[in-house]
Amino acid sequence: MRYQCTVLKNELLAPGVHLISFEKCFPFKAGQMVTIALSVNGPKRLYSIASGEPEAVMSVIFDIKPEGALTPPFALIKPGDTIFCSQPQGSFLGSEEPAFWIASGTGIAPFRSMFRTGLSSNKTLIHGGRFLYSFYFQDELIAMKHNYIRCCTQESGAGIFEGRLTRYLRETPLPVLGFKYYLCGSAEMVVDTRDLLISRSIPFENIISEIYF
Amino acid sequence: MESLFGKTLAQLTQIAINNGLPKFTGRQMAEWLYKKQIANISDMTNIAKQGRERLEVKYTVGLTPPIKVQTSTDGTKKYLYTHGSRGFIEAAYIPDDDRATLCVSSQVGCKMGCLFCMTGKQGFQTHLTAGEILNQIRSLPERDQLTNVVYMGMGEPLDNPDEVLQSLEVLTAGWGYAWSPKRITVSTIGIIPAMKRFLSESDCHLAISLHTPFEDERRKLMPIENVYHLHDVIDAVKEWDWTHQRRISFEYIVFGGLNDTPRHVNELVRILNGIKCRINLIRFHPIPDTPLHGTDEATLQYFKTRLNEKGVLCTIRASRGQDIYAACGLLSTKELMSHEQKDY
């Protein structure tokens, strides 16, 4: 079942990366996703919700895939336009348990939702990106202070780890027990990071992954 | 240059019209490509020479031979094909008495990130086109011996539904290879919308990667469980009529101490109740860096026996090509490792 929702805002977060906010049609849990289409029979894709549970709007983040059927027109959408949105789905859910949130690129979306839902108090967020502008929402996530780590592969900046997030993880002591590890991003990042965590004796039962497809 | 191989009759007809050739040239091209198995447009001798020359300006047949083959002592052969400048795909040829099965890939790499899978370690590079999927069959030296094709190689077929369905159309249509759909099985981890589309648009068999009947356990093995829940996959399967010739099977890799207990047997029986199906138990052959290990032979046999006693048809798939690591992804991942660059 898909619902028509009115678009409220289209923000350019970084070159080719958009945050679309639209009216909230249903409640959701932080970490869930929705299917979005621009017309009833048009192409549809799954997106993690990037807004928090208590907010009055829903938002999603995406980067434009030039050859894609949905993202190029989606990037042109304006306030007042309508989109079609499914009921929220998925079980990559935030919790009160202590955890590491590990994301690459737009994989930050579910963790931003968890952050804005108030689940960040016992969490460490590690975000990997190519450029300094790849750390979407850093202005708000910086509130996590030393528990917010940005790993940049192509540029350097104050307070930013230079290198891949897997290198950061390799060089950092990690708790083996009592923590969950949530991974969200490209398949390659998820698989590499999961292998690395397992090699550091973290039980695979404590690693929860969300893949983009 | 665009490839003609892998195009449907409708697409070939459109190409003929767009290039000022008679409409029936589309059918002639299909005949040459899929019945007479030519390798060059110039070999399409019942098309006027001028017409062939016009096609050759924009198109090629588009076949790619394998660059490497590994042969197992049991006769299994693993073929490696290049894709673009840095990708590799694999196809496994598995002869067995009066059958010969080819396991084809549908993507370069895979996005699904299953814990037990080697292909996932490459990440995802691209979808294969219908022509590239079919090339694994067409360019196979043993193609004339093939009796079955399974879409169980690299990639998640139903993450690439347009091209997979197009390849199935070419394989099964009268103007194409005219194979019976009962000789073809497509495997999925359970992408529900694409699975429903596959069931509607094709008559081929379906295999679902199950691996545990418990959702909480499955999400630790297969991230897709966080998106499409197993009970929704099973519900979608139950909506379909399986009483005719079309078959559904469930793939179940048996991991020691993880999914091989009586509790798993009971839950499998419960969730599959009412579906006419088969469970294929698969021995796990460890891949690098995995925390998983295979179950012992006695437990495997007991698991199978208990399922059969409870009325669920269950078989153990013979392990083939172990000496050449015939499980998908190992050969191509090894080839890829030296070229890798990452950006996260």
Short mmCIF file of N, CA, C and O in Angstrom, two decimals, chain A residues 33 46 89-92 104 130 153 164-165 187-189 191-192 194-195 198 204-205 208-213, chain B residues 110-115 120-121 123 159 219-220 223-229 258 289 291-292 340 342-344:
data_model
loop_
_atom_site.label_atom_id
_atom_site.label_comp_id
_atom_site.label_asym_id
_atom_site.label_seq_id
_atom_site.Cartn_x
_atom_site.Cartn_y
_atom_site.Cartn_z
N MET A 33 12.78 1.70 7.07
CA MET A 33 12.89 2.26 5.72
C MET A 33 11.51 2.34 5.08
O MET A 33 10.55 1.73 5.58
N LEU A 46 13.88 1.52 -2.08
CA LEU A 46 13.84 1.57 -0.61
C LEU A 46 14.83 2.62 -0.10
O LEU A 46 15.96 2.69 -0.57
N GLN A 89 9.04 -0.27 6.94
CA GLN A 89 9.34 -1.69 7.11
C GLN A 89 10.79 -1.83 7.57
O GLN A 89 11.56 -0.87 7.55
N GLY A 90 11.15 -3.05 7.96
CA GLY A 90 12.53 -3.34 8.30
C GLY A 90 12.76 -3.49 9.79
O GLY A 90 12.00 -2.95 10.62
N SER A 91 13.81 -4.24 10.12
CA SER A 91 14.08 -4.52 11.52
C SER A 91 15.51 -4.15 11.92
O SER A 91 16.07 -4.72 12.84
N PHE A 92 16.08 -3.20 11.22
CA PHE A 92 17.39 -2.66 11.61
C PHE A 92 17.09 -1.52 12.59
O PHE A 92 17.14 -0.34 12.25
N SER A 104 28.89 4.22 6.16
CA SER A 104 29.64 4.89 5.08
C SER A 104 28.63 5.66 4.23
O SER A 104 27.50 5.20 4.02
N ARG A 130 34.52 10.02 1.59
CA ARG A 130 35.67 10.40 0.76
C ARG A 130 36.17 11.81 1.06
O ARG A 130 37.34 12.06 1.13
N THR A 153 38.87 9.59 3.53
CA THR A 153 39.92 8.94 2.74
C THR A 153 40.65 9.90 1.81
O THR A 153 41.79 9.63 1.43
N ARG A 164 40.54 5.12 5.93
CA ARG A 164 39.27 4.39 5.91
C ARG A 164 38.79 4.09 7.31
O ARG A 164 39.60 3.97 8.24
N LEU A 165 37.50 3.92 7.43
CA LEU A 165 36.97 3.59 8.76
C LEU A 165 37.46 2.22 9.22
O LEU A 165 37.61 1.97 10.42
N ALA A 187 27.70 -2.66 0.30
CA ALA A 187 27.96 -4.07 0.64
C ALA A 187 29.43 -4.28 0.95
O ALA A 187 29.78 -5.02 1.87
N GLU A 188 30.27 -3.61 0.20
CA GLU A 188 31.71 -3.78 0.38
C GLU A 188 32.14 -3.34 1.78
O GLU A 188 32.90 -4.02 2.46
N MET A 189 31.65 -2.18 2.21
CA MET A 189 32.00 -1.68 3.55
C MET A 189 31.45 -2.63 4.62
O MET A 189 32.15 -2.99 5.56
N VAL A 191 30.69 -5.80 4.45
CA VAL A 191 31.37 -7.10 4.51
C VAL A 191 32.79 -6.96 5.06
O VAL A 191 33.21 -7.74 5.91
N ASP A 192 33.51 -5.94 4.59
CA ASP A 192 34.89 -5.74 5.10
C ASP A 192 34.88 -5.46 6.60
O ASP A 192 35.71 -5.99 7.35
N ARG A 194 32.53 -6.19 8.80
CA ARG A 194 32.10 -7.38 9.54
C ARG A 194 33.26 -8.37 9.68
O ARG A 194 33.50 -8.91 10.76
N ASP A 195 34.00 -8.59 8.59
CA ASP A 195 35.16 -9.51 8.66
C ASP A 195 36.17 -9.01 9.68
O ASP A 195 36.74 -9.79 10.44
N ILE A 198 34.89 -9.53 13.23
CA ILE A 198 34.96 -10.96 13.57
C ILE A 198 36.41 -11.35 13.87
O ILE A 198 36.68 -12.10 14.80
N PHE A 204 29.71 -12.82 15.83
CA PHE A 204 28.91 -12.34 14.69
C PHE A 204 27.46 -12.09 15.09
O PHE A 204 26.78 -11.30 14.46
N GLU A 205 27.04 -12.73 16.19
CA GLU A 205 25.66 -12.50 16.66
C GLU A 205 25.46 -11.05 17.09
O GLU A 205 24.33 -10.57 17.16
N ILE A 208 25.02 -6.39 13.44
CA ILE A 208 23.74 -6.27 12.72
C ILE A 208 23.97 -5.38 11.50
O ILE A 208 24.45 -4.25 11.64
N SER A 209 23.64 -5.88 10.35
CA SER A 209 24.00 -5.16 9.12
C SER A 209 22.78 -4.74 8.32
O SER A 209 21.78 -5.46 8.25
N GLU A 210 22.90 -3.58 7.71
CA GLU A 210 21.89 -3.10 6.77
C GLU A 210 22.63 -2.88 5.46
O GLU A 210 23.64 -2.18 5.42
N ILE A 211 22.12 -3.47 4.39
CA ILE A 211 22.80 -3.30 3.11
C ILE A 211 21.97 -2.40 2.21
O ILE A 211 20.76 -2.31 2.35
N TYR A 212 22.64 -1.74 1.30
CA TYR A 212 21.95 -0.93 0.30
C TYR A 212 21.83 -1.72 -0.98
O TYR A 212 22.81 -2.29 -1.44
N PHE A 213 20.65 -1.78 -1.53
CA PHE A 213 20.53 -2.45 -2.83
C PHE A 213 19.41 -1.81 -3.63
O PHE A 213 18.67 -1.00 -3.10
N CYS B 110 28.21 -8.77 -5.47
CA CYS B 110 26.87 -8.92 -4.90
C CYS B 110 26.69 -7.87 -3.80
O CYS B 110 27.64 -7.52 -3.11
N LYS B 111 25.44 -7.39 -3.65
CA LYS B 111 25.18 -6.38 -2.61
C LYS B 111 24.65 -7.00 -1.31
O LYS B 111 24.45 -6.28 -0.35
N MET B 112 24.38 -8.27 -1.31
CA MET B 112 23.57 -8.82 -0.22
C MET B 112 24.35 -9.10 1.07
O MET B 112 23.76 -9.15 2.13
N GLY B 113 25.65 -9.28 0.97
CA GLY B 113 26.49 -9.36 2.17
C GLY B 113 26.19 -10.53 3.09
O GLY B 113 26.33 -10.39 4.32
N CYS B 114 25.82 -11.69 2.56
CA CYS B 114 25.56 -12.85 3.42
C CYS B 114 26.88 -13.29 4.08
O CYS B 114 27.93 -13.29 3.44
N LEU B 115 26.77 -13.68 5.32
CA LEU B 115 27.96 -13.97 6.13
C LEU B 115 28.77 -15.15 5.59
O LEU B 115 29.96 -15.23 5.79
N GLY B 120 30.18 -11.96 -1.81
CA GLY B 120 29.90 -10.72 -1.09
C GLY B 120 31.16 -9.96 -0.70
O GLY B 120 31.13 -8.74 -0.53
N LYS B 121 32.26 -10.66 -0.58
CA LYS B 121 33.51 -10.00 -0.17
C LYS B 121 34.07 -9.09 -1.27
O LYS B 121 34.93 -8.27 -1.01
N GLY B 123 32.14 -6.98 -2.74
CA GLY B 123 31.22 -5.86 -2.87
C GLY B 123 30.45 -6.01 -4.17
O GLY B 123 30.46 -7.08 -4.78
N ASP B 159 17.89 -9.21 -7.69
CA ASP B 159 18.31 -7.82 -7.57
C ASP B 159 18.57 -7.24 -8.96
O ASP B 159 18.86 -6.06 -9.10
N ARG B 219 18.76 -12.94 10.37
CA ARG B 219 19.26 -11.58 10.15
C ARG B 219 20.74 -11.45 10.49
O ARG B 219 21.41 -10.56 10.00
N LYS B 220 21.25 -12.39 11.29
CA LYS B 220 22.68 -12.36 11.59
C LYS B 220 23.49 -13.02 10.46
O LYS B 220 24.67 -12.75 10.31
N PRO B 223 21.80 -10.13 5.86
CA PRO B 223 21.24 -8.80 6.14
C PRO B 223 19.89 -8.53 5.47
O PRO B 223 19.13 -7.69 5.95
N ILE B 224 19.56 -9.25 4.42
CA ILE B 224 18.29 -9.01 3.73
C ILE B 224 17.11 -9.22 4.69
O ILE B 224 16.03 -8.64 4.50
N GLU B 225 17.32 -10.04 5.73
CA GLU B 225 16.24 -10.30 6.68
C GLU B 225 15.78 -9.01 7.36
O GLU B 225 14.63 -8.92 7.81
N ASN B 226 16.69 -8.02 7.44
CA ASN B 226 16.28 -6.74 8.03
C ASN B 226 15.34 -5.96 7.11
O ASN B 226 14.72 -4.99 7.54
N VAL B 227 15.28 -6.37 5.85
CA VAL B 227 14.43 -5.67 4.88
C VAL B 227 13.17 -6.49 4.58
O VAL B 227 12.05 -5.99 4.74
N TYR B 228 13.35 -7.70 4.13
CA TYR B 228 12.22 -8.59 3.81
C TYR B 228 12.24 -9.77 4.78
O TYR B 228 13.14 -10.61 4.72
N HIS B 229 11.25 -9.81 5.63
CA HIS B 229 11.22 -10.84 6.66
C HIS B 229 10.81 -12.20 6.09
O HIS B 229 9.99 -12.27 5.17
N LEU B 258 24.66 -24.30 14.79
CA LEU B 258 23.93 -23.05 14.57
C LEU B 258 22.51 -23.31 14.08
O LEU B 258 21.54 -22.80 14.66
N ASP B 289 38.06 -16.14 6.64
CA ASP B 289 37.56 -15.17 7.63
C ASP B 289 36.13 -15.44 8.10
O ASP B 289 35.47 -14.53 8.58
N PRO B 291 33.32 -17.07 10.62
CA PRO B 291 33.21 -17.68 11.94
C PRO B 291 32.37 -18.96 11.90
O PRO B 291 32.17 -19.60 12.93
N LEU B 292 31.87 -19.32 10.74
CA LEU B 292 30.96 -20.46 10.61
C LEU B 292 31.73 -21.72 10.25
O LEU B 292 32.79 -21.65 9.63
N GLU B 340 42.02 -3.82 -6.19
CA GLU B 340 41.04 -3.13 -5.37
C GLU B 340 41.42 -1.71 -4.92
O GLU B 340 42.54 -1.44 -4.54
N LYS B 342 39.32 1.33 -2.45
CA LYS B 342 38.09 1.55 -1.68
C LYS B 342 37.98 3.01 -1.27
O LYS B 342 38.99 3.68 -1.11
N ASP B 343 36.76 3.45 -1.08
CA ASP B 343 36.57 4.88 -0.84
C ASP B 343 35.76 5.19 0.41
O ASP B 343 35.18 6.24 0.53
N TYR B 344 35.69 4.29 1.36
CA TYR B 344 34.97 4.62 2.58
C TYR B 344 35.94 4.77 3.74
O TYR B 344 37.08 4.38 3.63
#
